[in-house]
Short mmCIF file of C-alpha atoms in Angstrom, two decimals:
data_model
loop_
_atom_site.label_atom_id
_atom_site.label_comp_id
_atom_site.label_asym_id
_atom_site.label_seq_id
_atom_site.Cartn_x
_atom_site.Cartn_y
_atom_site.Cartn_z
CA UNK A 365 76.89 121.38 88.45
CA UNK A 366 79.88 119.26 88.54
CA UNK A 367 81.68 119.54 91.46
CA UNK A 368 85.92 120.07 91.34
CA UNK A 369 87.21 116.48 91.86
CA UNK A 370 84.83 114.99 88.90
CA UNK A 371 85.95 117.90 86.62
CA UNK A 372 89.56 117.39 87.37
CA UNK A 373 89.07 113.61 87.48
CA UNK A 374 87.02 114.15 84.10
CA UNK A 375 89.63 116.61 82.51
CA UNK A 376 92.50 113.72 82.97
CA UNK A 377 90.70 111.24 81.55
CA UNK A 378 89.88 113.61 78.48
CA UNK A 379 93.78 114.60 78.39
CA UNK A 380 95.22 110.88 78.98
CA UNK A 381 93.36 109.93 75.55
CA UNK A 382 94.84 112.60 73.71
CA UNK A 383 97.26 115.04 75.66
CA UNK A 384 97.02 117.80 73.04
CA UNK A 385 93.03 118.32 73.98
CA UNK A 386 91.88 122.04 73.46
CA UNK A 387 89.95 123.49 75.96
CA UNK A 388 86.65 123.44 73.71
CA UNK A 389 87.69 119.60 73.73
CA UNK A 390 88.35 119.14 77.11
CA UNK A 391 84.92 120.55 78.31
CA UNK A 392 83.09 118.49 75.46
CA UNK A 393 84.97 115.39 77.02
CA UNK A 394 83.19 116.29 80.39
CA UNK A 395 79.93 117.54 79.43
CA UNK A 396 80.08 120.75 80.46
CA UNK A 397 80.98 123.72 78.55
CA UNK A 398 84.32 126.03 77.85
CA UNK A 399 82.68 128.96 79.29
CA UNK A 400 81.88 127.07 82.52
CA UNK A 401 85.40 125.56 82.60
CA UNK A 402 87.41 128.96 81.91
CA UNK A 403 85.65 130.12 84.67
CA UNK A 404 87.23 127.54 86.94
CA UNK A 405 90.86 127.52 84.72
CA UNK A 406 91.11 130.59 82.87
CA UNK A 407 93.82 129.03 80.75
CA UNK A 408 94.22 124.82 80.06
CA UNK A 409 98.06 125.74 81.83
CA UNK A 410 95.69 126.56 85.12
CA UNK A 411 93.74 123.35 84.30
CA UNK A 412 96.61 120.90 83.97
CA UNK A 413 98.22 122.51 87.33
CA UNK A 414 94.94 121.16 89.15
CA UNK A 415 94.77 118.10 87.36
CA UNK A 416 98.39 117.59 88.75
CA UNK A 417 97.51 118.69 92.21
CA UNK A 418 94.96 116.53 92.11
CA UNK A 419 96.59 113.13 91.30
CA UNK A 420 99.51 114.50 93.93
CA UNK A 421 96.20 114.26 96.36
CA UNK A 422 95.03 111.04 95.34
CA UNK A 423 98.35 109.66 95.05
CA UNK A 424 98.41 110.55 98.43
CA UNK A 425 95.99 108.84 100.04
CA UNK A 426 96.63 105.82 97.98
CA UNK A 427 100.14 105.79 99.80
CA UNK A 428 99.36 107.18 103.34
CA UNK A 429 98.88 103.78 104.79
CA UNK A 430 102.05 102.35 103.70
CA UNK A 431 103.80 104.64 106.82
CA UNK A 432 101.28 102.55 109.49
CA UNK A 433 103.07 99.05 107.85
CA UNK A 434 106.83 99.73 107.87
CA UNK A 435 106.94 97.65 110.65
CA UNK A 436 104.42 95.25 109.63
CA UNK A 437 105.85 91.33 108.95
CA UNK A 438 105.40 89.33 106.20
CA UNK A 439 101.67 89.05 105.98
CA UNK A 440 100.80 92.37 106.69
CA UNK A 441 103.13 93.59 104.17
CA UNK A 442 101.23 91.60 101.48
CA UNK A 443 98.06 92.73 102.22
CA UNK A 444 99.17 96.36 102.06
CA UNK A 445 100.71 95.38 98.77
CA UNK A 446 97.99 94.56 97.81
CA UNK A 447 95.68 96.87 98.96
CA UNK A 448 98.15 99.69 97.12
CA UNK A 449 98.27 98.17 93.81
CA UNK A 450 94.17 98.14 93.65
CA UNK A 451 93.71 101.67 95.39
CA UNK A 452 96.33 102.93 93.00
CA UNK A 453 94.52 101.77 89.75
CA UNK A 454 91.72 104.13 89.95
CA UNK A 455 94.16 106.91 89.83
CA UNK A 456 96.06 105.79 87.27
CA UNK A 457 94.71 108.13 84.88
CA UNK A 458 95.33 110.92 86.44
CA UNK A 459 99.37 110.18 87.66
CA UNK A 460 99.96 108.76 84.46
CA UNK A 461 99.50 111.37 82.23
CA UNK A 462 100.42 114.01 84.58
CA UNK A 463 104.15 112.17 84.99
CA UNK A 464 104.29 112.91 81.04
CA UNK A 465 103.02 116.08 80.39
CA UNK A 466 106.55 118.70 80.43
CA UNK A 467 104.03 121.61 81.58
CA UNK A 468 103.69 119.86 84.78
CA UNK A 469 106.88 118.60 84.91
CA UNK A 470 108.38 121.70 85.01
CA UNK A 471 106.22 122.68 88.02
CA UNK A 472 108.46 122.38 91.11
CA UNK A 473 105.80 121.60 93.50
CA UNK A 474 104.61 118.72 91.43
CA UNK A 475 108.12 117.47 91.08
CA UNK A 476 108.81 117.43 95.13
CA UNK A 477 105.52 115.97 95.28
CA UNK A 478 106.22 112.79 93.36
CA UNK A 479 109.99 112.83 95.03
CA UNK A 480 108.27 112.55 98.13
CA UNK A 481 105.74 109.56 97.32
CA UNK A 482 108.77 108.03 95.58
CA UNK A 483 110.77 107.67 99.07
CA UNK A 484 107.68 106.92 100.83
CA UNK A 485 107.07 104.12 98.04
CA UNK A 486 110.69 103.00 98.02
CA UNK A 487 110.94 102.76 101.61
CA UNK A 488 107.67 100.49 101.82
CA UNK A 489 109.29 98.10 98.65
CA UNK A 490 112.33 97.99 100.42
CA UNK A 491 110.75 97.04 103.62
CA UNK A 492 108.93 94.40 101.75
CA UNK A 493 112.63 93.11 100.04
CA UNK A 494 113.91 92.82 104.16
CA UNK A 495 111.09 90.89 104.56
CA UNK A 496 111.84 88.33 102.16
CA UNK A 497 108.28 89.35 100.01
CA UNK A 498 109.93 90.76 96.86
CA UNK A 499 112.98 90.26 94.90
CA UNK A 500 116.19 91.97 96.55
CA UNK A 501 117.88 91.73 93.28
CA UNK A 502 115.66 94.74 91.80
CA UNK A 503 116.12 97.81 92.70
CA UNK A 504 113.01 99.16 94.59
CA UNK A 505 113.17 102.27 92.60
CA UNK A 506 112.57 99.39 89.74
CA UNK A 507 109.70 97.98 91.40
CA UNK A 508 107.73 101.34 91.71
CA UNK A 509 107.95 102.22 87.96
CA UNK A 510 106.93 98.71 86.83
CA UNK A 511 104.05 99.01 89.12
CA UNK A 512 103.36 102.39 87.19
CA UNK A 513 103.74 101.23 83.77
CA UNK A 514 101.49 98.07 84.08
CA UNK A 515 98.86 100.66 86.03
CA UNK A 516 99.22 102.80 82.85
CA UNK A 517 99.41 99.43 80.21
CA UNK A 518 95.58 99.00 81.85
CA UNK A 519 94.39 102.70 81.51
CA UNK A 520 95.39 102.30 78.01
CA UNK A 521 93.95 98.71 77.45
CA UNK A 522 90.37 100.15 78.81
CA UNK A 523 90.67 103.71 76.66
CA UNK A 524 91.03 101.28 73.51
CA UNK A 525 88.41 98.96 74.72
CA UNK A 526 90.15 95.83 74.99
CA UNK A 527 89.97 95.11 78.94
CA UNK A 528 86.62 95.88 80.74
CA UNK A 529 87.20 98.04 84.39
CA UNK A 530 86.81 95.13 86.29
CA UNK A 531 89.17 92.99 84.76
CA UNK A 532 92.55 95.14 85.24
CA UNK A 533 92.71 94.82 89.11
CA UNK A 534 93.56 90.79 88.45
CA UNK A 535 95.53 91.22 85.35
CA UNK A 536 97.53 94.44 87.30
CA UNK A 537 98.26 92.81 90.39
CA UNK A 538 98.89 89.17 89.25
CA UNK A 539 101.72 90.46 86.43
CA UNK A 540 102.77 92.63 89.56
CA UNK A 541 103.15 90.03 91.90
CA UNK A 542 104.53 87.15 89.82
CA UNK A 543 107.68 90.23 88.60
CA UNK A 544 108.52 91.41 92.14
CA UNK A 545 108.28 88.07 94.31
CA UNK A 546 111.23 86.29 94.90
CA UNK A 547 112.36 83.56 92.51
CA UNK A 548 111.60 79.99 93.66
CA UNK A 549 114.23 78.45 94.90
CA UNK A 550 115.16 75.12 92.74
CA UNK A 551 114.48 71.61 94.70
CA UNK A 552 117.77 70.72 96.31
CA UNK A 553 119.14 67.74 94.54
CA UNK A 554 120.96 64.87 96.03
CA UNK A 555 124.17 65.27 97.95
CA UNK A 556 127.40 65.04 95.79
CA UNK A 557 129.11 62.04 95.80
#
């Protein structure tokens, strides 16, 4: 018996590859079958309402120890950068096509879930912009979604099989890194005459 995370986990990953997945398709995708599942979800609505509650979960946890470093300096900052952008890939399929789908979009409680990792994820950039550890001429707001699109550029780039699982982490978090750090400053020249 699969237990509720690995069906919800296994139910975005089925959906993220094709978002207009039946049922019947869905619990193919997962190896179990649509009786068993529409005894959990009586309708896919009910399904893609835990899916979302799910990724708000793991979302979560991914961003609860960004509120222990808003205080941190400069090198604790970059290790918690750090440590986001890889805890955040593995849940990349679920946020990402939970932020799309306009069923769960229209659910309120989804919606002041992702408002409220957005502060709590805008605060943190911002924090790391005082700091002098990414660019203070994009908006933090800016930094988040780029951070989501490359996470959901590498869910796609695995789906289609052209990055392996363990490659994304470096190719994430070095295009990450290299957009949001500050610009190098150009060697000062000589003095004017």
């Amino acid at each position: 018996m699969v237990n509720e995370e690995e069906l919800l986990d296994g139910a975005a990953r089925v959906l993220a590859g094709d978002h207009s997945a039946s049922m019947v398709q869905i619990a193919a995708g997962i190896g179990t079958s649509r009786a068993t599942l529409s005894r959990r979800y009586a309708t896919r609505e009910a399904l893609l309402k835990a899916v979302a509650v799910r990724a708000i979960e793991v979302v979560d946890g991914c961003l609860a120890p960004l509120d222990l470093t808003r205080s941190a300096d400069a090198a604790a900052f970059d290790a918690a950068i750090e440590e986001l952008v890889v805890a955040l890939m593995p849940a990349a399929h679920l946020y990402g096509f939970t932020s799309r789908d306009a069923t769960v979009l229209a659910d309120p409680e989804f919606r002041a879930g992702v408002d409220r990792q957005d502060q709590q994820a805008v605060a943190f950039l911002a924090h790391g912009q005082r700091l002098g550890r990414l660019r203070a001429d994009l908006p933090p707001y800016w930094i988040w979604y780029s951070l989501w699109g490359l996470l959901d550029a590498a869910a796609e780039g695995v789906r289609d099989g052209h990055f392996a699982p363990r490659q994304i982490g470096h190719l994430v978090l070095t295009s990450f890194l290299s957009g949001t750090r500050p610009l190098a400053q150009p060697p000062a020249g000589p003095p004017a005459p």
